[in-house]
Coordinates of C-alpha atoms in Angstrom, one line a residue:
Chain P
M289 CA -9.6 -8.1 -33.8
T290 CA -12.4 -7.8 -31.3
W291 CA -11.9 -4.8 -29.1
V292 CA -14.0 -3.8 -26.1
R293 CA -13.9 -0.2 -25.0
I294 CA -15.5 2.0 -22.4
D295 CA -16.0 5.5 -23.8
N296 CA -18.6 7.9 -22.4
R297 CA -18.9 9.5 -25.8
L298 CA -19.4 6.2 -27.5
I299 CA -19.0 7.1 -31.3
H300 CA -16.9 10.1 -32.0
G301 CA -13.8 11.3 -33.9
Q302 CA -11.2 9.3 -32.0
V303 CA -13.2 6.1 -32.4
I304 CA -13.9 6.5 -36.1
E305 CA -10.5 7.8 -37.1
T306 CA -8.2 5.7 -34.9
W307 CA -9.8 2.7 -33.2
L308 CA -11.8 1.6 -36.3
P309 CA -8.6 1.4 -38.5
F310 CA -6.5 0.0 -35.7
T311 CA -8.9 -2.9 -35.0
G312 CA -9.9 -3.4 -38.6
A313 CA -13.5 -4.0 -37.3
R314 CA -16.3 -4.1 -39.8
T315 CA -19.0 -4.1 -37.1
I316 CA -19.5 -1.7 -34.3
M317 CA -21.8 -2.9 -31.5
V318 CA -22.9 -0.1 -29.1
F319 CA -24.5 -1.6 -26.0
N320 CA -26.4 1.2 -24.3
D321 CA -30.0 1.2 -23.0
D322 CA -30.8 4.9 -23.6
L323 CA -29.4 4.9 -27.1
A324 CA -31.1 1.6 -28.1
E325 CA -34.4 3.5 -27.7
D326 CA -33.4 6.8 -29.3
E327 CA -33.5 6.6 -33.1
M328 CA -32.7 10.2 -33.6
R329 CA -29.3 9.9 -31.7
Q330 CA -28.6 6.6 -33.5
D331 CA -29.1 8.3 -36.8
I332 CA -26.8 11.2 -35.8
M333 CA -24.1 8.8 -34.5
S334 CA -24.4 6.7 -37.7
L335 CA -23.8 9.6 -40.1
A336 CA -20.0 9.5 -39.9
I337 CA -19.6 5.8 -39.9
P338 CA -17.6 4.8 -43.1
N339 CA -19.3 2.8 -45.8
G340 CA -19.0 -0.9 -45.3
V341 CA -19.0 -0.7 -41.5
D342 CA -22.1 -2.1 -39.9
I343 CA -23.3 -0.4 -36.7
Q344 CA -25.7 -1.8 -34.2
F345 CA -27.3 -0.1 -31.2
L346 CA -28.4 -2.7 -28.7
P347 CA -29.8 -2.8 -25.2
L348 CA -27.6 -4.3 -22.5
R349 CA -29.9 -7.2 -21.8
S350 CA -29.2 -8.5 -25.3
A351 CA -25.4 -8.3 -24.9
S352 CA -24.7 -12.0 -24.6
S353 CA -27.2 -13.1 -27.2
A354 CA -26.2 -10.4 -29.8
W355 CA -22.5 -11.2 -29.3
G356 CA -23.2 -14.9 -29.6
A357 CA -25.2 -14.4 -32.8
K358 CA -22.4 -12.2 -34.3
S359 CA -19.7 -14.7 -33.3
A360 CA -21.7 -17.6 -34.8
K361 CA -22.2 -15.7 -38.1
A362 CA -18.5 -14.9 -38.2
G363 CA -17.7 -18.5 -37.5
A364 CA -19.8 -19.7 -40.4
K365 CA -17.9 -17.3 -42.7
A366 CA -14.5 -17.8 -41.2
A367 CA -12.7 -15.7 -43.8
E368 CA -14.5 -12.6 -42.5
G369 CA -13.3 -13.1 -39.0
G370 CA -15.1 -12.0 -35.9
E371 CA -13.8 -8.5 -35.8
A372 CA -16.0 -6.1 -33.9
L373 CA -15.6 -2.9 -31.9
I374 CA -17.8 -3.2 -28.8
L375 CA -18.6 0.1 -27.0
F376 CA -19.9 0.8 -23.5
A377 CA -20.5 4.2 -22.0
T378 CA -19.7 3.2 -18.4
C379 CA -17.8 0.6 -16.4
Q380 CA -21.1 -0.6 -14.9
D381 CA -22.5 -1.3 -18.4
A382 CA -19.4 -3.3 -19.3
R383 CA -19.7 -5.3 -16.1
R384 CA -23.4 -6.0 -16.7
A385 CA -22.6 -7.3 -20.2
Y386 CA -19.7 -9.4 -18.9
E387 CA -21.8 -10.9 -16.1
S388 CA -24.5 -11.8 -18.6
G389 CA -22.0 -13.7 -20.7
L390 CA -20.2 -11.3 -23.1
L391 CA -16.7 -12.4 -22.0
F392 CA -13.5 -10.7 -23.0
D393 CA -9.9 -10.7 -21.7
L394 CA -8.9 -7.1 -22.4
L395 CA -10.9 -3.9 -21.6
N396 CA -9.9 -0.6 -23.1
V397 CA -10.8 2.2 -20.7
G398 CA -10.8 5.1 -23.2
N399 CA -12.7 8.1 -22.1
L400 CA -14.4 8.6 -18.7
H401 CA -14.5 12.3 -18.2
F402 CA -14.0 14.2 -15.0
E403 CA -17.0 15.3 -12.9
P404 CA -17.0 16.6 -9.3
G405 CA -16.5 13.7 -7.0
K406 CA -14.4 11.7 -9.4
R407 CA -10.7 11.0 -9.1
Q408 CA -8.6 11.7 -12.2
V409 CA -6.3 8.7 -12.9
C410 CA -5.0 10.0 -16.3
P411 CA -5.9 12.9 -18.6
H412 CA -8.9 11.1 -20.1
V413 CA -10.1 8.9 -17.3
A414 CA -11.6 9.9 -14.0
L415 CA -13.2 7.3 -11.7
T416 CA -15.8 7.2 -8.9
N417 CA -15.5 4.6 -6.1
E418 CA -18.1 2.6 -7.9
D419 CA -16.0 2.7 -11.1
E420 CA -13.0 1.5 -9.2
G421 CA -14.9 -1.4 -7.7
C422 CA -16.0 -2.3 -11.2
L423 CA -12.4 -2.3 -12.5
D424 CA -11.4 -4.4 -9.5
F425 CA -14.1 -6.8 -10.6
F426 CA -12.6 -7.1 -14.0
T427 CA -9.0 -7.5 -12.8
G428 CA -10.3 -10.1 -10.4
K429 CA -11.6 -12.0 -13.4
G430 CA -8.3 -11.8 -15.1
V431 CA -9.3 -9.1 -17.6
R432 CA -6.4 -6.9 -18.6
L433 CA -7.1 -3.1 -18.5
D434 CA -5.7 -0.9 -21.2
F435 CA -6.0 2.9 -20.5
R436 CA -5.2 4.1 -24.0
C437 CA -7.3 7.0 -25.2
V438 CA -6.0 6.5 -28.8
P439 CA -3.9 3.6 -30.2
G440 CA -0.8 5.7 -30.4
D441 CA -0.7 6.3 -26.7
P442 CA 2.0 4.2 -24.8
T443 CA 0.7 0.7 -24.5
L444 CA 1.7 0.5 -20.9
V445 CA -1.4 -0.3 -18.9
R446 CA -1.7 2.4 -16.3
S447 CA -2.7 1.6 -12.8
Y448 CA -5.9 3.2 -11.5
K449 CA -5.0 2.7 -7.9
Chain C
M259 CA 15.0 -5.4 -45.7
K260 CA 16.4 -1.9 -46.3
K261 CA 14.0 -1.3 -49.1
D262 CA 11.0 -2.2 -46.9
S263 CA 11.9 0.3 -44.2
E264 CA 12.5 2.9 -46.9
D265 CA 9.1 2.3 -48.3
K266 CA 7.5 2.9 -44.9
R267 CA 9.0 6.3 -44.3
P268 CA 6.2 8.7 -43.7
V269 CA 5.5 11.6 -46.0
G270 CA 6.1 14.9 -44.2
V271 CA 3.2 17.3 -43.7
V272 CA 3.3 21.1 -43.6
V273 CA 0.2 23.2 -43.1
V274 CA 0.6 26.7 -44.4
T275 CA -2.1 29.2 -43.6
H276 CA -3.0 32.9 -43.1
T277 CA -2.0 33.5 -39.4
D278 CA -2.0 30.5 -37.0
Y279 CA -5.0 28.6 -38.3
G280 CA -2.7 25.8 -39.3
A281 CA -1.2 25.5 -35.8
A282 CA -4.7 25.3 -34.2
L283 CA -5.8 22.8 -36.8
L284 CA -2.8 20.6 -36.1
R285 CA -3.5 20.8 -32.4
A286 CA -7.1 19.7 -33.1
A287 CA -5.9 16.8 -35.3
E288 CA -3.4 15.7 -32.5
C289 CA -6.3 15.7 -30.0
I290 CA -8.0 13.1 -32.2
L291 CA -5.0 11.1 -33.4
G292 CA -2.4 11.6 -30.7
P293 CA 0.9 13.4 -31.3
A294 CA 2.0 13.7 -34.9
S295 CA 5.7 13.4 -36.0
H296 CA 7.2 15.1 -39.0
A297 CA 4.5 17.7 -39.2
A298 CA 4.9 21.4 -39.1
T299 CA 2.9 24.6 -39.5
I300 CA 3.7 27.9 -41.0
S301 CA 1.8 31.1 -40.1
V302 CA 1.9 33.5 -43.0
D303 CA 1.9 37.1 -41.8
V304 CA 1.4 39.2 -45.0
S305 CA 3.2 42.2 -43.3
L306 CA 6.5 40.3 -43.2
P307 CA 8.8 40.1 -46.2
V308 CA 7.9 37.3 -48.6
E309 CA 11.5 35.9 -48.6
Q310 CA 11.4 35.4 -44.8
T311 CA 8.3 33.3 -45.0
I312 CA 9.6 31.3 -47.9
D313 CA 12.8 30.6 -45.9
Q314 CA 10.7 29.3 -43.0
L315 CA 8.8 27.1 -45.4
R316 CA 11.9 25.7 -46.9
Q317 CA 13.3 24.9 -43.5
A318 CA 10.0 23.3 -42.4
L319 CA 10.0 21.1 -45.6
K320 CA 13.6 20.1 -44.9
D321 CA 12.7 19.2 -41.3
V322 CA 9.7 17.0 -42.1
D323 CA 10.9 15.3 -45.3
Q324 CA 12.2 11.8 -44.4
G325 CA 12.9 11.0 -48.0
A326 CA 9.3 10.2 -49.1
G327 CA 8.6 13.9 -49.9
A328 CA 6.3 16.3 -48.2
L329 CA 2.6 17.3 -48.6
I330 CA 1.9 21.0 -48.1
M331 CA -1.7 21.8 -47.1
T332 CA -2.8 25.4 -47.6
D333 CA -5.9 27.2 -46.5
M334 CA -7.2 28.7 -49.7
F335 CA -6.5 28.3 -53.4
G336 CA -5.4 31.7 -54.7
G337 CA -4.2 33.0 -51.3
T338 CA -0.6 34.0 -50.4
P339 CA 0.1 30.8 -48.4
T340 CA -0.8 28.8 -51.5
N341 CA 1.1 31.0 -53.9
L342 CA 4.3 30.9 -51.7
S343 CA 4.0 27.1 -51.4
L344 CA 3.6 26.6 -55.2
S345 CA 6.8 28.5 -55.8
L346 CA 8.7 25.6 -54.1
L347 CA 7.1 22.9 -56.2
G348 CA 10.3 22.4 -58.3
E349 CA 12.8 22.4 -55.4
R350 CA 12.0 19.0 -53.9
Q351 CA 9.4 16.2 -53.9
V352 CA 6.4 18.2 -52.8
E353 CA 2.7 18.3 -53.5
V354 CA 0.4 21.2 -52.6
I355 CA -3.2 20.6 -51.7
T356 CA -5.5 23.6 -50.9
G357 CA -8.6 24.2 -48.7
V358 CA -7.3 22.3 -45.7
N359 CA -9.8 21.2 -43.1
L360 CA -9.7 18.8 -40.2
P361 CA -10.8 15.6 -42.1
M362 CA -8.2 16.3 -44.8
L363 CA -5.5 16.9 -42.2
I364 CA -6.4 13.7 -40.3
K365 CA -6.3 11.7 -43.5
G366 CA -3.0 13.3 -44.4
L367 CA -1.5 12.4 -41.1
S368 CA -2.9 8.9 -40.7
A369 CA -2.1 7.5 -44.2
R370 CA 1.4 8.8 -44.6
T371 CA 3.1 5.7 -45.7
L372 CA 1.2 6.0 -49.0
P373 CA 3.2 7.4 -52.0
L374 CA 3.0 11.2 -52.0
A375 CA 0.6 11.5 -55.0
Q376 CA -1.8 8.9 -53.6
L377 CA -1.7 10.5 -50.2
A378 CA -2.6 13.9 -51.8
E379 CA -5.6 12.3 -53.7
D380 CA -6.8 10.5 -50.5
A381 CA -6.5 13.7 -48.4
K382 CA -8.5 15.6 -51.0
A383 CA -11.2 13.0 -51.0
A384 CA -11.4 13.0 -47.2
G385 CA -11.6 16.8 -47.1
L386 CA -14.4 16.8 -49.6
S387 CA -16.4 14.0 -48.1
G388 CA -16.1 15.7 -44.7
I389 CA -18.3 18.5 -45.9
V390 CA -21.9 17.6 -45.6
V391 CA -25.1 19.5 -44.8
A392 CA -25.8 17.3 -41.9
G393 CA -29.4 18.2 -41.2
Q394 CA -30.3 17.5 -44.8
M395 CA -28.4 14.2 -44.8
L396 CA -30.2 13.1 -41.6
K397 CA -33.6 14.1 -43.0
S398 CA -33.1 12.1 -46.2
R399 CA -32.1 9.1 -44.2
T400 CA -35.1 9.4 -41.9
D401 CA -37.4 9.9 -44.9
K402 CA -35.9 6.8 -46.6
K403 CA -36.5 4.8 -43.4
A404 CA -40.1 6.0 -43.1
A405 CA -40.7 5.0 -46.8
G406 CA -39.2 1.6 -46.1
G407 CA -41.5 1.2 -43.1
E408 CA -44.6 1.9 -45.1
R409 CA -43.7 -0.7 -47.7
A410 CA -43.1 -3.3 -45.0

């Protein structure tokens, strides 16, 4: 299963212990411009990744081509499937990737933590006006929004309005 | 069909520790995994009569055991919580694993449809592999990378 998630902490316990087993993904693709240039943070984030899971840190501009290459490779080896866990730190990054051609029909809005000026929509998600506009963009494209923090949360997609 | 559903019954988990370490650990695990069912914690207060704690533990095991047995995780081999837990080994289908930490508890809670003995082994492995000297591990990876770079 390919799973696209927004999580401002990117790789952490909930992702490794719950979303990775839930999706069965063997590849994690982290699209984040800062991280793509910071080898030290990449090394730290990679430490706890289980053996056999591949992790890639990529700049946003490569989202479409990297995903295309990954899908093509998986297509060639159909038995392996195209399972990947795709992570973005912000709504805006997810939107940039989508607009550049990395298309998906479901977006998991996992962790966007509260900061002053944000509106809390559920315990783990707080949105700015810009974030809301971004989520409106996705619903306008027919992308379903899933506000689960961990897979065991109720599957009901919460409204952010 | 009935057999299938019986096989999938989760193993119960009870964390038995000196004071409320176990309760805090379970809260931490639930923060990562979401709410856990059929899990309980026992705080062992050494100033209380031993029989009282054992009764609590017996009750907790009864509450969490769905027919697939229960895994008791204790904080320290040789400590009172472990010794009390071991005294119940013969009473029902129970395994005791010592030295509980967060990786062990997470594994214990997330792989509970495994048979009890297998779950105990996997929880032990997760607990052990969760202990790393992270700075050292990072340094050896960076060194390896640098060596690889020189060869290239």
